[in-house]
PDB file of C-alpha atoms in Angstrom:
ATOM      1  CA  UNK A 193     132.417  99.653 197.696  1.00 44.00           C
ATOM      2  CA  UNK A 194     130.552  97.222 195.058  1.00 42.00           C
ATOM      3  CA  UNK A 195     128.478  98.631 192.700  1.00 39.00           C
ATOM      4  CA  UNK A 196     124.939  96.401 193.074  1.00 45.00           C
ATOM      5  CA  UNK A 197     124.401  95.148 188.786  1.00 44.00           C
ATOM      6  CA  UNK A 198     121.148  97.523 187.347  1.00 45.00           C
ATOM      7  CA  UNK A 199     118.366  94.916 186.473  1.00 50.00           C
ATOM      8  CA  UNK A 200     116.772  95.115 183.336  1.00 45.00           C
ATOM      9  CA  UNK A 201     112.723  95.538 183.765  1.00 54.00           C
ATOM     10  CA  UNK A 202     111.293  92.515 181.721  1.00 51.00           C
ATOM     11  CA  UNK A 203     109.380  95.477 179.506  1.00 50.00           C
ATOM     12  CA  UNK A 204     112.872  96.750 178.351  1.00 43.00           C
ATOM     13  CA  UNK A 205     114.848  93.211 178.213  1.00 46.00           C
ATOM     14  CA  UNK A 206     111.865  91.753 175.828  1.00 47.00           C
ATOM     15  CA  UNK A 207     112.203  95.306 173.396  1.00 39.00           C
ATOM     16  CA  UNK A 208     116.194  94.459 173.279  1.00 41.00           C
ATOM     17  CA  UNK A 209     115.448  90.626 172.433  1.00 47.00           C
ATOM     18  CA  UNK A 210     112.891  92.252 169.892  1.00 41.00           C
ATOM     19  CA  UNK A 211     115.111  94.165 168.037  1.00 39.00           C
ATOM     20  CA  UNK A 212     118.421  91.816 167.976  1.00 46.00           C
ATOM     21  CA  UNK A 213     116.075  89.383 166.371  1.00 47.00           C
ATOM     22  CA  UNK A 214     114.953  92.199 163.672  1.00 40.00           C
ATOM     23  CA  UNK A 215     118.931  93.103 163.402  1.00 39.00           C
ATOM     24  CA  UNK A 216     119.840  88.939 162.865  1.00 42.00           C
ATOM     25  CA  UNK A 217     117.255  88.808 160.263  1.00 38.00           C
ATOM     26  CA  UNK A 218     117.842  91.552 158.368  1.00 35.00           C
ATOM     27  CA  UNK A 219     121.680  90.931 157.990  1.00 36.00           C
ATOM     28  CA  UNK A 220     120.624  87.390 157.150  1.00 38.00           C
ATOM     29  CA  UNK A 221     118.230  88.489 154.822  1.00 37.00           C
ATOM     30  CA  UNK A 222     119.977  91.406 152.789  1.00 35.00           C
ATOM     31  CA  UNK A 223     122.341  90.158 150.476  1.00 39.00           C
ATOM     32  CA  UNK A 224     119.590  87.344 149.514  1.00 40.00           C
ATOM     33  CA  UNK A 225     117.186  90.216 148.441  1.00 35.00           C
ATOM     34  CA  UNK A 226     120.043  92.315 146.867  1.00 40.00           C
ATOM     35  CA  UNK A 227     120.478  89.493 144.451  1.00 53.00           C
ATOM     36  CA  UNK A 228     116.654  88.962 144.147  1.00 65.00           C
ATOM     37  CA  UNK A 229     115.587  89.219 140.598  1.00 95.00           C
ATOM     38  CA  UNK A 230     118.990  88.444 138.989  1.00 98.00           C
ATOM     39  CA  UNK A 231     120.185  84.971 137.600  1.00 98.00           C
ATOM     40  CA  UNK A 232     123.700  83.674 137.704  1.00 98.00           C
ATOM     41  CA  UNK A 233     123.935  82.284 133.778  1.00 98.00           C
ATOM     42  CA  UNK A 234     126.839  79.631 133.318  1.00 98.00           C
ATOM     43  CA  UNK A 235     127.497  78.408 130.292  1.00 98.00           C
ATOM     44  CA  UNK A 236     129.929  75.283 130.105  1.00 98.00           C
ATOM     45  CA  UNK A 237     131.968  74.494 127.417  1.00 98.00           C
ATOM     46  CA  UNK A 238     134.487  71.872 127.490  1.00 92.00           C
ATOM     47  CA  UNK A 239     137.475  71.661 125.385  1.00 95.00           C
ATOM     48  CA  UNK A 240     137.377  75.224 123.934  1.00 98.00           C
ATOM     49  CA  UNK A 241     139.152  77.228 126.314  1.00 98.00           C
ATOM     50  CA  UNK A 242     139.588  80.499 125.267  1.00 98.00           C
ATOM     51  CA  UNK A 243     136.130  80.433 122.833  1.00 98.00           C
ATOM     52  CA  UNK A 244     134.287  83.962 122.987  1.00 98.00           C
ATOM     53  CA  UNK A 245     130.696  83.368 124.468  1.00 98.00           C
ATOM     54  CA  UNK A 246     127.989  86.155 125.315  1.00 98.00           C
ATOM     55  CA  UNK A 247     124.689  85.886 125.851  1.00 98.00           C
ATOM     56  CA  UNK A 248     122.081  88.510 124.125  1.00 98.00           C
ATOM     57  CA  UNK A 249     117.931  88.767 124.103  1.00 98.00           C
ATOM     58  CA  UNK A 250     115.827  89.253 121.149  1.00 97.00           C
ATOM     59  CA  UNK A 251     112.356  90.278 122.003  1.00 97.00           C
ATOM     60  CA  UNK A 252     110.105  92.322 119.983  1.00 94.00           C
ATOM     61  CA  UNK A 253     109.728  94.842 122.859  1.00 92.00           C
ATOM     62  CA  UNK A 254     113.553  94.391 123.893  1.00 92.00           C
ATOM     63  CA  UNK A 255     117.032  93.637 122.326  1.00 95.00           C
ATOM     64  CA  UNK A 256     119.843  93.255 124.400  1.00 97.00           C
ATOM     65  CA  UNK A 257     123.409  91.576 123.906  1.00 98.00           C
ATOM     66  CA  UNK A 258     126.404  90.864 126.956  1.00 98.00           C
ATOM     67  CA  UNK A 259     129.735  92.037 126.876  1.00 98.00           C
ATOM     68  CA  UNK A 260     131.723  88.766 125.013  1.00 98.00           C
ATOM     69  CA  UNK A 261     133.847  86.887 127.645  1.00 98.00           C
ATOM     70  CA  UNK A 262     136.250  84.017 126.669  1.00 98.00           C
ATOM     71  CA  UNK A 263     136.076  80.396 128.526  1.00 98.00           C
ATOM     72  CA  UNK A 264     137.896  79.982 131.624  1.00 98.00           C
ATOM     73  CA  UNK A 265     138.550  76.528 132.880  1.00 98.00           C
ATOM     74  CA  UNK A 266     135.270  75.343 131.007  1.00 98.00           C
ATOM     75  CA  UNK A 267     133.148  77.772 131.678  1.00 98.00           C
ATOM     76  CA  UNK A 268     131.865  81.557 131.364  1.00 98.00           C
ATOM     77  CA  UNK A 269     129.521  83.361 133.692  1.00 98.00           C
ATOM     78  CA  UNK A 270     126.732  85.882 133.041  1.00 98.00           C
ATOM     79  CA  UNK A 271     125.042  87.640 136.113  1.00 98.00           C
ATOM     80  CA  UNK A 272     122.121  89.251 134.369  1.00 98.00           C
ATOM     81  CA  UNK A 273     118.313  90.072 135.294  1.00 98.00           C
ATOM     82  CA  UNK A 274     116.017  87.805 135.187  1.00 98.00           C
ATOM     83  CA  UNK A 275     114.181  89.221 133.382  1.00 97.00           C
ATOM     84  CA  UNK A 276     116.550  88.682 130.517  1.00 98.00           C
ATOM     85  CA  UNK A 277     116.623  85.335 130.354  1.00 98.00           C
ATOM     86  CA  UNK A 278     113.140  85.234 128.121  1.00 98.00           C
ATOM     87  CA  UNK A 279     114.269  85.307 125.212  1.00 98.00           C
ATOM     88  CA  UNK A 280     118.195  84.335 126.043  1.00 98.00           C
ATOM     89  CA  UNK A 281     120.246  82.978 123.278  1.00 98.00           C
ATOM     90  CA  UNK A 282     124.162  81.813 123.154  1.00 98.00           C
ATOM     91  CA  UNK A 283     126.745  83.219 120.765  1.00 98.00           C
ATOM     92  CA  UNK A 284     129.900  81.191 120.749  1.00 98.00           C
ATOM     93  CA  UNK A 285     133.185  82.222 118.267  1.00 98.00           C
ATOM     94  CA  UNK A 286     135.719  79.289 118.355  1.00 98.00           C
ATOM     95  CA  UNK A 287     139.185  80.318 118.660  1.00 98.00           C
ATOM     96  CA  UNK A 288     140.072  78.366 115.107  1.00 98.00           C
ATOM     97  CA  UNK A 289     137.892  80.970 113.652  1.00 98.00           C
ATOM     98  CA  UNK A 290     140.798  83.849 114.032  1.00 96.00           C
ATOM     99  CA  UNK A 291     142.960  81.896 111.338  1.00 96.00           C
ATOM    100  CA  UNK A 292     140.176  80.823 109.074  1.00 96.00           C
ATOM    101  CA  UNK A 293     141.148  81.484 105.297  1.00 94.00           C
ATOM    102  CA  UNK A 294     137.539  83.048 104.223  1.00 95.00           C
ATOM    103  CA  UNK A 295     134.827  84.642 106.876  1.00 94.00           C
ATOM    104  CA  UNK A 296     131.607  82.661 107.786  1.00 96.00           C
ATOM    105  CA  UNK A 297     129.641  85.242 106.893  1.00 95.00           C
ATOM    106  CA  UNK A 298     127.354  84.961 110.212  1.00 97.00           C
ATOM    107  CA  UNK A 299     127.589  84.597 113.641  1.00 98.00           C
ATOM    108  CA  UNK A 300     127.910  80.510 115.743  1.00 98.00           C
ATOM    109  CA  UNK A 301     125.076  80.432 117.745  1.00 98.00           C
ATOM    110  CA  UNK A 302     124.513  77.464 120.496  1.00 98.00           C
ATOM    111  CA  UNK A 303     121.347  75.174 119.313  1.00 98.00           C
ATOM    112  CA  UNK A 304     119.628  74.857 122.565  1.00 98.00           C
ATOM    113  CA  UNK A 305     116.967  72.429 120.946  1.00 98.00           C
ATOM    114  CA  UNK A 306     116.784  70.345 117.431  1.00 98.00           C
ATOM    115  CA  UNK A 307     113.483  69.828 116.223  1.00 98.00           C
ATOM    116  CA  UNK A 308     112.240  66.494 116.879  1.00 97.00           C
ATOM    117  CA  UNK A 309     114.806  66.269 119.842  1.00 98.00           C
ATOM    118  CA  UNK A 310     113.375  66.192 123.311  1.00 98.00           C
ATOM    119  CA  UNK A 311     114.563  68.526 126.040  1.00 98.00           C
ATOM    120  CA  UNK A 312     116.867  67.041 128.729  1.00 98.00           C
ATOM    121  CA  UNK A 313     118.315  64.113 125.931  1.00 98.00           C
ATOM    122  CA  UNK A 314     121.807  63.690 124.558  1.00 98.00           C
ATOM    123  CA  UNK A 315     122.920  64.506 121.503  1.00 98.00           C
ATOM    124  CA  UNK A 316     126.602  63.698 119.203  1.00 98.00           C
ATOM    125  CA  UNK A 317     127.864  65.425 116.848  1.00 98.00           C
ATOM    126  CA  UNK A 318     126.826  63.028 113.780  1.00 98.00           C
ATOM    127  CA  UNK A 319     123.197  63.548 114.887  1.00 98.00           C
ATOM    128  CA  UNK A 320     123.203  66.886 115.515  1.00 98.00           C
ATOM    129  CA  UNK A 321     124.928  67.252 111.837  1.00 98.00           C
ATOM    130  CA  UNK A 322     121.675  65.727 109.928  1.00 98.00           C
ATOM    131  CA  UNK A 323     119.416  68.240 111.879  1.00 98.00           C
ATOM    132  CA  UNK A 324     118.231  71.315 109.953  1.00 98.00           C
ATOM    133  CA  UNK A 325     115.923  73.229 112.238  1.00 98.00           C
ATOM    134  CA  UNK A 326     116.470  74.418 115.748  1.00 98.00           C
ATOM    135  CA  UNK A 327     115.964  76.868 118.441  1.00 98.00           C
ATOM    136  CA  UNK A 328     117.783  78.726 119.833  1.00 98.00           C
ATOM    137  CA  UNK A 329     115.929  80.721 122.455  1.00 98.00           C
ATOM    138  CA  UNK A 330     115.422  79.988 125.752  1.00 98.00           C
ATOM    139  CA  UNK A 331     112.107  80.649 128.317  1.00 98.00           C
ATOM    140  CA  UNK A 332     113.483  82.351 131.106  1.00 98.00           C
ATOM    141  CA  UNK A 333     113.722  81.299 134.467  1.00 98.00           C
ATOM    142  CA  UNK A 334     113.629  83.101 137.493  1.00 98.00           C
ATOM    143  CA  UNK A 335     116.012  80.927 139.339  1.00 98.00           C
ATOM    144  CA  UNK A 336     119.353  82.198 141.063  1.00 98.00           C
ATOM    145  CA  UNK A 337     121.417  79.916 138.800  1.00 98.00           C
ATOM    146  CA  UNK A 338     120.731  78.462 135.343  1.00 98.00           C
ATOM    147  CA  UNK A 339     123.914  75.950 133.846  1.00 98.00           C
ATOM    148  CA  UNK A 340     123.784  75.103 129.839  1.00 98.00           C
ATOM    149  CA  UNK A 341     126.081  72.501 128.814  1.00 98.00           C
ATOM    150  CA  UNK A 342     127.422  73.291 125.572  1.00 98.00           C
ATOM    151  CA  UNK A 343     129.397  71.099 123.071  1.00 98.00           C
ATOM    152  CA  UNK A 344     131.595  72.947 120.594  1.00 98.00           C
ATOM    153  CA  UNK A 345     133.160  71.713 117.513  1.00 98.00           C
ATOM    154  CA  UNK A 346     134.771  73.362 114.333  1.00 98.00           C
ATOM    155  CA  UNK A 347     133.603  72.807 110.858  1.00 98.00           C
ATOM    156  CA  UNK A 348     134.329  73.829 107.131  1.00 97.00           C
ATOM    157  CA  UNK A 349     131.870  75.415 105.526  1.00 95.00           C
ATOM    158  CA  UNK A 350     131.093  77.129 102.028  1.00 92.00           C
ATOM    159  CA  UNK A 351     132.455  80.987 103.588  1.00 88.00           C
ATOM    160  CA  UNK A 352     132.291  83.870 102.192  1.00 87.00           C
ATOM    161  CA  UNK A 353     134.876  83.430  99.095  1.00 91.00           C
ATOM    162  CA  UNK A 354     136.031  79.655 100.036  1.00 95.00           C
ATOM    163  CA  UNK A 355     136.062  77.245 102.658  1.00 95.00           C
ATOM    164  CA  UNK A 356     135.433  79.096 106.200  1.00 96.00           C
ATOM    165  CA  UNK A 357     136.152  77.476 109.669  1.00 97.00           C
ATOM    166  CA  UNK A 358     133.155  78.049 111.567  1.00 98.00           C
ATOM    167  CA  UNK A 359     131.214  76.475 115.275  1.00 98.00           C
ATOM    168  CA  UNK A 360     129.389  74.505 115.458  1.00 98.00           C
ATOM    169  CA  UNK A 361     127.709  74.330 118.802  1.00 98.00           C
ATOM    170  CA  UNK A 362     124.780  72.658 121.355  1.00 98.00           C
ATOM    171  CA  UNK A 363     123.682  72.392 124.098  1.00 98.00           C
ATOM    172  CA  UNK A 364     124.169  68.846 125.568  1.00 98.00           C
ATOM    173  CA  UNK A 365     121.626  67.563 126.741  1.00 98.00           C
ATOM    174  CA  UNK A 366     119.373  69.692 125.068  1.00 98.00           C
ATOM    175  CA  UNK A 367     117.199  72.198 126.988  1.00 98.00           C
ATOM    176  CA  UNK A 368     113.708  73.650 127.049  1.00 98.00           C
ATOM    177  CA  UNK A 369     113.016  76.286 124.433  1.00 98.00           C
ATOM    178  CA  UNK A 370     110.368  78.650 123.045  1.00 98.00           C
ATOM    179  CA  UNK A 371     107.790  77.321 121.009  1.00 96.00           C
ATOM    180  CA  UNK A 372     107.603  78.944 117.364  1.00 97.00           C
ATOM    181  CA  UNK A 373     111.174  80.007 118.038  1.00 98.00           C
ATOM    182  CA  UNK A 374     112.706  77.483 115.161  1.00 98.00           C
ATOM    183  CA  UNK A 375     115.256  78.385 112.952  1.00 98.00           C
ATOM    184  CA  UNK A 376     116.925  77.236 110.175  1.00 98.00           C
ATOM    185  CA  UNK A 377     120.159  75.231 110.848  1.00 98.00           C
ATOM    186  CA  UNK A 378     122.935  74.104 108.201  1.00 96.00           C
ATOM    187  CA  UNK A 379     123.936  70.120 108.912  1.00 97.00           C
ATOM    188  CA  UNK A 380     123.459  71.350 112.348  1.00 98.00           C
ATOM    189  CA  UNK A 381     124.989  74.755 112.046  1.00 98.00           C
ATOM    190  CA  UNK A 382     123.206  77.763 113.528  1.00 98.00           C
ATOM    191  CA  UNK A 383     124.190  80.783 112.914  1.00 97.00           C
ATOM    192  CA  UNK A 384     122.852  84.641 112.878  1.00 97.00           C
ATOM    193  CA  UNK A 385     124.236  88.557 111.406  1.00 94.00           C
ATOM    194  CA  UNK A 386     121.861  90.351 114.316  1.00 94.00           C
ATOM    195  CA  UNK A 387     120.378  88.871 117.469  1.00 95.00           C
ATOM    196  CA  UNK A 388     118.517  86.004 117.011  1.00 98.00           C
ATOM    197  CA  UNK A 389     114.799  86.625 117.700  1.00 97.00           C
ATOM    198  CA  UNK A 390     112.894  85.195 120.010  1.00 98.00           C
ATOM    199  CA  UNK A 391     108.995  86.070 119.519  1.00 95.00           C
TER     200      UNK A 391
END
């Protein structure tokens, strides 16, 4: 004997359509607003593999530093809050520092911006070198993804006792900063002992 197929009333078949499309959209939409508010921060550095980067804020209201993560085929990778990128600035140790004769005396930080150096240009090393203020903190962004290109180099400097190998680093092209944010840089140099601030 053959079973006659049950039809579905219109009523019920238009519910079911209903809540398959509510199903499709929220597994479409769920890991997008998991990673809402959060910013993938990539920092680039090319020929310096194995240089210790972290990223760190410096707000009046809030201080905050990364865990330090060496470069990996060019590159390291922050996934922080938003939120945290007011105020972000780089840290970079070269891996020539480790065998330096005398310390630095202060923390490489990346020079986002020169003074007198538009956002978005290029910069070499000889220029950057006559420059002797610069920021260092960035806006923020919101974004999912934020990339700073960063050129590292290693230097002599007057150290703590004698001649110290130190970084010298920035970001290349240069990027948008905070205003009133400038700091004082050494023939390009920047450097800091606490978290740069960024008010």
């Amino acid at each position: 004997m053959t079973v006659p197929a049950r039809r579905t009333s219109p009523a019920v078949a238009a519910v079911l359509a209903l809540v398959a499309g509510l199903l499709a959209t929220f597994l479409v939409a769920t890991p997008a607003s998991a990673a809402a508010g959060r910013t993938r921060v990539v920092v680039k550095v090319a020929d310096c593999e194995g240089c210790q980067v972290f990223v760190q804020q410096g707000l009046r209201e809030r201080w905050w530093a990364s865990k330090t993560r060496p470069v990996r085929d060019g590159k390291v990778v922050f996934v922080v809050p938003s939120s945290r990128t007011h105020g972000l600035s780089i840290g970079i140790t070269g891996t020539w520092e480790a065998a330096s004769p005398h310390p630095s005396g202060f923390q490489a930080i990346v020079a986002l911006r020169y003074k007198g150096v538009p956002a978005g240009s290029g910069i070499d090393q000889a220029t950057a070198a006559t420059k002797h203020r610069a920021s260092a903190c960035f806006p923020g962004t919101n974004a999912h993804r934020v990339v700073f290109h960063v050129t590292a180099r290693k230097v002599t400097i007057a150290g703590n006792g004698g001649p110290a190998d130190t970084t010298m680093a920035w970001a290349d092209p240069q990027v948008r900063t905070m205003r009133g944010t400038l700091m004082e840089v050494f023939d390009g140099v920047a450097g800091a002992q606490d978290i740069v601030p960024c008010w």
